[in-house]
Every structure is written in C-alpha cells, then in structure tokens.
XYZ file of C-alpha atoms in Angstrom:
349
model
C -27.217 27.034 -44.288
C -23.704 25.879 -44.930
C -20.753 24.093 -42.568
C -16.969 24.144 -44.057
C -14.088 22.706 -42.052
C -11.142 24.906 -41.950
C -7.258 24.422 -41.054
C -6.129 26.684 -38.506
C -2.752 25.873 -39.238
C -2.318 25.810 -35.216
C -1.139 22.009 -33.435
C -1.516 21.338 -30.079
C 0.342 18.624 -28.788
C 0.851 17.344 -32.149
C -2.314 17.294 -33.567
C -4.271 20.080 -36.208
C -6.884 22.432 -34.817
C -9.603 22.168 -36.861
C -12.139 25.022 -37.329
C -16.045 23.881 -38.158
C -17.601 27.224 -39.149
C -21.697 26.614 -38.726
C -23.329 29.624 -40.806
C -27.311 30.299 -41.426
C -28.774 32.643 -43.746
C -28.992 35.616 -41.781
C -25.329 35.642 -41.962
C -25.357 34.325 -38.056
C -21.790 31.867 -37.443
C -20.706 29.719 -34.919
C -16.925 28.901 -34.919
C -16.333 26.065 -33.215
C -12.907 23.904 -32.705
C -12.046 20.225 -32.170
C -9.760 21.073 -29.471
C -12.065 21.047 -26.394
C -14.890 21.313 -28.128
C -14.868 25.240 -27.639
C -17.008 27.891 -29.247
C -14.465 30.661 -30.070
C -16.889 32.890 -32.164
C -20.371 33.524 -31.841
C -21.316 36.556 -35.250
C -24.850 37.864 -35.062
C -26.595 40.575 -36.075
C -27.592 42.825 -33.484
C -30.494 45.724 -33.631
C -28.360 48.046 -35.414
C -27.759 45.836 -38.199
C -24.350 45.295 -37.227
C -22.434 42.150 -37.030
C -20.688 41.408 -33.372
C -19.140 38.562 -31.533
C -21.030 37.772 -28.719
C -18.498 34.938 -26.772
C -14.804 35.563 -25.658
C -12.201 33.636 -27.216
C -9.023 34.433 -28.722
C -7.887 35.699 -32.621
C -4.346 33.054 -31.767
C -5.526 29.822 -31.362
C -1.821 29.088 -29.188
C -3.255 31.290 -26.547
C -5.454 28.470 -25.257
C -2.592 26.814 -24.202
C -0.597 29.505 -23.197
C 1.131 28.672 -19.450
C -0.257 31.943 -18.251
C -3.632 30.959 -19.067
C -3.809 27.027 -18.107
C -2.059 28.792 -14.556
C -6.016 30.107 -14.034
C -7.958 28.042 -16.508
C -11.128 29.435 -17.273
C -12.359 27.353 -19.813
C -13.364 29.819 -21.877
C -15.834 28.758 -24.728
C -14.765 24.936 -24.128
C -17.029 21.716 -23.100
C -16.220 21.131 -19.179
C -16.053 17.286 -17.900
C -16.132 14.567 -16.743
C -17.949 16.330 -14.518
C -18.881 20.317 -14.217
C -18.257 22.632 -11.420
C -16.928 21.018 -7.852
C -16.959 17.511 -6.107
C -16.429 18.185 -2.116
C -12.795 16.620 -1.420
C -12.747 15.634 -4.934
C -13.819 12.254 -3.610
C -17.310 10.383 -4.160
C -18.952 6.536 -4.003
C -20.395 4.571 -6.064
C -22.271 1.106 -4.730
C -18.785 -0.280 -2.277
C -16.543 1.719 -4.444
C -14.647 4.787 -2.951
C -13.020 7.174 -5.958
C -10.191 9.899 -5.590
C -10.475 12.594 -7.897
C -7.519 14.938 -8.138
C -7.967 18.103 -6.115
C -7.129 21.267 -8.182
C -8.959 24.042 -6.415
C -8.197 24.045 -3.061
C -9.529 20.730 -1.053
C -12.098 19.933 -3.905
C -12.144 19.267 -7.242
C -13.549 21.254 -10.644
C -14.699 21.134 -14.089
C -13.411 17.329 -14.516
C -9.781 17.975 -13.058
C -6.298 19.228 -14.319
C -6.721 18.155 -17.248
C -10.636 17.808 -18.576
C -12.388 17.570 -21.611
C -11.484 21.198 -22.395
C -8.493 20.384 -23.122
C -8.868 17.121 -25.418
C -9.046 16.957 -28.889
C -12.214 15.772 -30.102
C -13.148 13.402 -32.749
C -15.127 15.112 -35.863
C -17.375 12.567 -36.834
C -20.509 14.056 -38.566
C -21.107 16.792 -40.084
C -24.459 18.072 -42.602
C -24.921 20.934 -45.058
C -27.626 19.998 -47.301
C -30.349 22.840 -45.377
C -28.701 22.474 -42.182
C -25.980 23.162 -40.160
C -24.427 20.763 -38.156
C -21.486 18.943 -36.527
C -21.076 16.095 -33.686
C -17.489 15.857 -32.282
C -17.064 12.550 -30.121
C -14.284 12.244 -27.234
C -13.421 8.971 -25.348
C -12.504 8.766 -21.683
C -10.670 5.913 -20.675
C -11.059 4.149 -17.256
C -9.369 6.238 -14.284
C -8.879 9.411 -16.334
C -8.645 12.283 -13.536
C -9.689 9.126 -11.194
C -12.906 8.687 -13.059
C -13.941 5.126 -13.143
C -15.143 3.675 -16.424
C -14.570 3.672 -20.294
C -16.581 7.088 -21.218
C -18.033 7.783 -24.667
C -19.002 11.272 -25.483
C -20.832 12.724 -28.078
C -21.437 16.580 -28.479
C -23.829 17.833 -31.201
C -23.772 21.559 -32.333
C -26.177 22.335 -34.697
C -27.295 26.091 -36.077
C -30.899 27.027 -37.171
C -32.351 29.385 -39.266
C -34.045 31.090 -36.475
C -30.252 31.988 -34.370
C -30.795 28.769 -31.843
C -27.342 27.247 -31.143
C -28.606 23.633 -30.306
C -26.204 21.803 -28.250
C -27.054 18.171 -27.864
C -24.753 15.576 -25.495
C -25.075 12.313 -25.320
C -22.928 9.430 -23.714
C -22.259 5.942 -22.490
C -19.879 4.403 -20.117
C -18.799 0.153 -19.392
C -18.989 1.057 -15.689
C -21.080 3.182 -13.317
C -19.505 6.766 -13.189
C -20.122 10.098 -12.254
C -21.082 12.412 -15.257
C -22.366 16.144 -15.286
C -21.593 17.948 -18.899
C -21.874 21.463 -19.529
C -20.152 24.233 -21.948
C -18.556 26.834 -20.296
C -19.286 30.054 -22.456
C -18.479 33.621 -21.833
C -21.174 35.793 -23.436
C -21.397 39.541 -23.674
C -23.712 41.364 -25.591
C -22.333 44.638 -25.646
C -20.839 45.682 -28.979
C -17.505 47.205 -27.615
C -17.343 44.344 -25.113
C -16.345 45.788 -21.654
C -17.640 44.534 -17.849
C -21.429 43.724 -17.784
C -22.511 45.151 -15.075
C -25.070 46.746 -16.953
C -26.684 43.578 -19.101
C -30.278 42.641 -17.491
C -30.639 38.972 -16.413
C -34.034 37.225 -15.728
C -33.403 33.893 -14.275
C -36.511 31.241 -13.676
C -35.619 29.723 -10.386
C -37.551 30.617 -7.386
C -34.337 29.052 -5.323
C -30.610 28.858 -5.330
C -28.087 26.462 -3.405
C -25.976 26.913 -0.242
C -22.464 27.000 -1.096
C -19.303 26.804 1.540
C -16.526 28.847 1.748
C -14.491 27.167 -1.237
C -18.265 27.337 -3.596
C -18.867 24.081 -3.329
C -22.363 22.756 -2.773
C -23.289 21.665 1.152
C -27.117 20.233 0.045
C -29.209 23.279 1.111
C -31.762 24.804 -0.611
C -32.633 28.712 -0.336
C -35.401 30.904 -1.814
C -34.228 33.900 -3.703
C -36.953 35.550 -2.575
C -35.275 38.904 -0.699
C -31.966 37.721 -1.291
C -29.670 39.171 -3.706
C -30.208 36.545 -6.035
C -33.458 36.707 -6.923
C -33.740 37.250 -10.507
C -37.185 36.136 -10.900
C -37.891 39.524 -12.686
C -35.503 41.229 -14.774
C -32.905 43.254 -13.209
C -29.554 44.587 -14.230
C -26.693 41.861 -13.278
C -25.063 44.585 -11.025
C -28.064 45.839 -8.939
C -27.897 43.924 -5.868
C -24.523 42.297 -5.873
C -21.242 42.844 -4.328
C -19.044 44.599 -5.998
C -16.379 42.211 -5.427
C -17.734 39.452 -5.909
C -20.229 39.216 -8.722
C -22.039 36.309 -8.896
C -20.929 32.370 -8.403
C -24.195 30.851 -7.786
C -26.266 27.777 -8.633
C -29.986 28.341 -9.314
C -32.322 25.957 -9.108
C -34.765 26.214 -11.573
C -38.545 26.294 -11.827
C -39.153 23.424 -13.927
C -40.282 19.382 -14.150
C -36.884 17.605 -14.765
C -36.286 16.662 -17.841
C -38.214 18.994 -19.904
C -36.618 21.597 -22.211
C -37.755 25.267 -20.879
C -36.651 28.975 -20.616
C -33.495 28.922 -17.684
C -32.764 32.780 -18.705
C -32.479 35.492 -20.790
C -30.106 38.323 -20.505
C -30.690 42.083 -21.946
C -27.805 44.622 -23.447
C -29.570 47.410 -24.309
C -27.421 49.264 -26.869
C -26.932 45.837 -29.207
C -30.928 45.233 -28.614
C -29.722 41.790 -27.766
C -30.899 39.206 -25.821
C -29.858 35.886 -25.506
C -32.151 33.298 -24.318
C -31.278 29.637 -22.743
C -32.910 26.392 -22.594
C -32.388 23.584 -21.378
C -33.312 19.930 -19.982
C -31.204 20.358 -16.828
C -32.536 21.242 -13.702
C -29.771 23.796 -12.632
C -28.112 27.010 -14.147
C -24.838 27.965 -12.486
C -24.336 31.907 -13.255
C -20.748 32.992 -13.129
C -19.792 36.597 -13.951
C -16.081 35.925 -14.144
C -14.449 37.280 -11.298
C -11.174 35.548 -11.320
C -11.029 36.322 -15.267
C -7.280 37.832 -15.925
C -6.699 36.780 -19.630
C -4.394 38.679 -21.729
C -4.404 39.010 -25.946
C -7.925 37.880 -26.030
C -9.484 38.716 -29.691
C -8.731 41.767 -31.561
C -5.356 42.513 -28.386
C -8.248 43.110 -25.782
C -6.950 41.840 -22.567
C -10.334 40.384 -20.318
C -10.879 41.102 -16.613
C -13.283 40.463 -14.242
C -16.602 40.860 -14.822
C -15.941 41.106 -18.516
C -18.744 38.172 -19.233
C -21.484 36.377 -17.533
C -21.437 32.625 -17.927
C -24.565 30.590 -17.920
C -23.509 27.003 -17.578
C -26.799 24.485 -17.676
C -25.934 20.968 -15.578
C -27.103 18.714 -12.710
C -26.819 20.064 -9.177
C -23.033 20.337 -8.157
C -21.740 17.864 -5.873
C -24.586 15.980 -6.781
C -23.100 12.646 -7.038
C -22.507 13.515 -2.868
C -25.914 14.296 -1.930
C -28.412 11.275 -2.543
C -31.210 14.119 -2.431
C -29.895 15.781 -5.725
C -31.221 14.145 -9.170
C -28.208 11.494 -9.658
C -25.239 12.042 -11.394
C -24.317 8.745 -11.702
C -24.780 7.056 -15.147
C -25.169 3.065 -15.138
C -23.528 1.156 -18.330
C -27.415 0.024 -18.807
C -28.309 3.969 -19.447
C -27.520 6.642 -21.710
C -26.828 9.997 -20.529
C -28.650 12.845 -22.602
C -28.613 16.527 -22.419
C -30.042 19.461 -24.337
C -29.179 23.085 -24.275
C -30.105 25.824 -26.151
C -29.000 29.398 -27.059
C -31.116 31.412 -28.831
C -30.338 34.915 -30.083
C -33.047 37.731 -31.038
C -33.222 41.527 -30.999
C -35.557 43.074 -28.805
C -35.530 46.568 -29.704
C-alpha cells in the first residue's frame, strides 16, 4: 500500500493542482486531485491481466477548466455539492426561512449551482501510508454560497484496500440548518478500448424508481420498475430496453433499510471480465448514461460522446429537501451529516 502526493505543475485560479496517487499491491491506483475532489484515474487489472483505466478524465489537467467544457459541465470524476442533482425552482424552506438558489438548468437548479464543489480546491489534510492507503481532503462553504444558508464544513475520505474497494467516506457540519445531499459524479466504463456502453450489463437493487418532470426533476412519485423499462432487478445489458435517444436519467430507489451499507449495483463488461460493484448507505442511486456528454481531448486525444459512460451517483432522494415524504436533506448544526460509498472492482471471468 503506498500514497505519494505529486505536483501537476497545472494552477487553477492561482493555486497548484495537487495529485494524491492511492496504490495497493495488486498494482490497482486511484488518482485523485485537490481541485474538486475528482477521481481522474481509476488502473486495475482486468481478466486478461491487463492494466486499464476504468473512469473518464483528462491526460491535461487545464481541460477541466476549459470554457468549452464548464459551457456543459459534466462534472466528470469530481465531488458534486452543496447539494446533488436538481432542487425544483432552485428554491426550498427551511423552518420560516425561504432560500433562492441560482437556477442553472433551465427553471431549477443542479449539482450545487454554477459554481459547486467541483470546482473548489480542496484542503489536503490527512493522508496514511504505513499499510494503508488513504487521504481526506476538507472544503469549507461559507454562508450564502450559491444561496446556501450556513457555514458548511466538508470532509471527503478516499481510502484504497487491498481487496480493489475505493472507500469514499463524507462527513460534515454546518452553524445553521441547510440543505445537504453529497455525491461523486464518476464516469465508469469497463471496456478496455473505451467506446459507448451500450453493451455493459447493469443489475440494479431497487424494486422502484421516481417520477421525474419534463426538466428531470423529481415531482414526489414513486413507481415500480416492474414492466417498465427500468427494471433492472436482474441483470440486463444497459441498452436492452431503453431509448435510443435517451439512455437513462433515472433515480432508483433502492431495496434497502436506510442507513445501512448494501449492494446498490453492479455492472458487467464482458471482454475486460470486469465488474464493478457499489455500496452504499444512501437510499437512492441516480443512473446517468451520459447523454449530453460532448467533451473533446479527453485522455490519450479521445474525444467522449454520449453514451460513452454510465454514472452511478449514490445520494438522498432529489428534491428531497421539497418533499417532506423523502428522508430529509436538511442537516441541523446539532447533527453531523455522514455518508459511505463504495466501489469495488473484481473480475468475473
């Protein structure tokens, strides 16, 4: 197990961009960078024996700031917050207080606002070698950030085991009651030339998914997958039943009792032998497969298009903090927020 800290050599808005490369001793590494707390490599060894990257990112650090890419952010391999996927009318109340978030998709706001946690640099402070593999990066949110109310103190915990389990461990506290929903915003694919993933398998453990409008933004309904496209109970390739054009944007609701840290889903490429498994304590899995992905000079030149990568992003019910039915998204200065996700690689060929 080792960790080393590495110069990139690459500012952004002034400050370094610091590379923490988390290695194991099957050769398995997890690059990950203080700017927005984003995984931009993911090496494993698949069935063959080979060594892949299983995450999109890019090879020039400069290209996550590029204006063509910040035109369509999508947060590749970066934390998302204050809060992950929409708020209807980017607006929500806590107690007597009314809050205006701003509104940067459409009507309704996303992944924290214009400027989230994706794109913050984050504070390294911890890091272990000595038979482990581990680093916590912290970020502050002042009051009224994006509209957000309260003083915001994150912690994000990445830590690497010997048996390929990416631990990801988030923790935070606030001076006033605020709206919180954390995720990481990863796009995976398993394939060793990369490509669209139409063919990957995907098992999902939710025996429901939730009503979205016309902008994908949670109304409060709850369907059963059962003989609906999305039902994923049983493995099935990603591509099978869905429209062509649209792929999947959905929230699943999964089969568990909150709080407790089981199987959301595994997905299947058959010619790596791959399959990457997550876990988590939330009680949702959103599953995006990129549609509105248009990224050009991605790693090794490869430009990425839709349906290049299927996202599995683990967080509390969208909208949540609008419908009193949902577990709450509101955390209370008296509280601490918590959150544990895990992905876990294996072969299964």
């Amino acid at each position: 197990m080792s960790i080393q800290q590495t110069s990139t050599g690459k500012f952004i808005d002034g400050e370094e961009v610091i590379a923490i490369e988390l290695t194991n001793s099957k050769g398995t590494c997890v690059e990950v960078l203080n700017y927005g707390a984003i995984i931009n490599k993911f090496t494993v060894k698949n069935a063959k024996g080979s060594l892949q990257d299983i995450v999109l990112g890019f090879d020039d650090l400069e290209q996550y700031v590029n204006a063509a890419y910040l035109e369509n952010n999508p947060h590749i391999g970066a934390v998302i917050g204050r809060y992950a996927n929409r708020i209807k009318d980017g607006k929500f109340s806590i107690g007597n207080e009314d809050y205006q978030l701003i509104k940067n998709t459409g009507t309704d706001s996303i992944h924290g606002g214009v400027i989230g946690f994706d794109r913050k640099f984050w504070t390294i402070v911890d890091s272990e070698a000595d038979n482990q593999s581990i680093v916590t990066l912290e970020y502050e949110s002042v009051d009224g950030e994006e509209g957000f109310p309260g003083n915001l103190i994150v912690a994000l915990t990445f830590e690497l085991t010997e048996n390929d389990e990416l631990i990801l461990t988030y923790e935070a506290e606030t001076d006033k009651a605020t709206a919180v929903n954390l995720t990481h915003h990863d796009y995976f694919n398993l394939a060793p030339g990369g490509g669209r993933i139409d063919k990957h398998k995907l098992q999902i453990f939710a025996s429901n998914y939730l009503e979205q409008d016309e902008n994908y933004c949670v109304t409060g309904k709850i369907i059963p997958v059962e003989n609906t496209p999305f039902d994923f109970r049983t493995e099935k390739e990603v591509s099978r039943d869905w429209n062509p054009e649209e792929g999947y944007d959905q929230t699943f609701v999964l089969d568990k009792i909150y709080g407790d840290l089981t199987l959301a889903s595994k997905t299947f490429e058959d010619e790596s032998g791959l399959v990457l498994s997550v876990y988590t304590t939330e009680p949702v899995a959103h599953v995006y497969t990129s549609k509105y992905l248009r990224v050009k000079n991605g790693k090794g030149g490869r430009d990425y298009d839709a349906f290049d990568a299927i996202c599995i992003e683990t967080q509390h019910h969208p909208n949540a903090v609008n419908i009193e039915k949902f577990p709450s998204t509101v955390l209370q200065p008296e509280d601490l927020y918590t959150q544990t996700t895990i992905f876990k690689i294996s072969n299964y060929k």
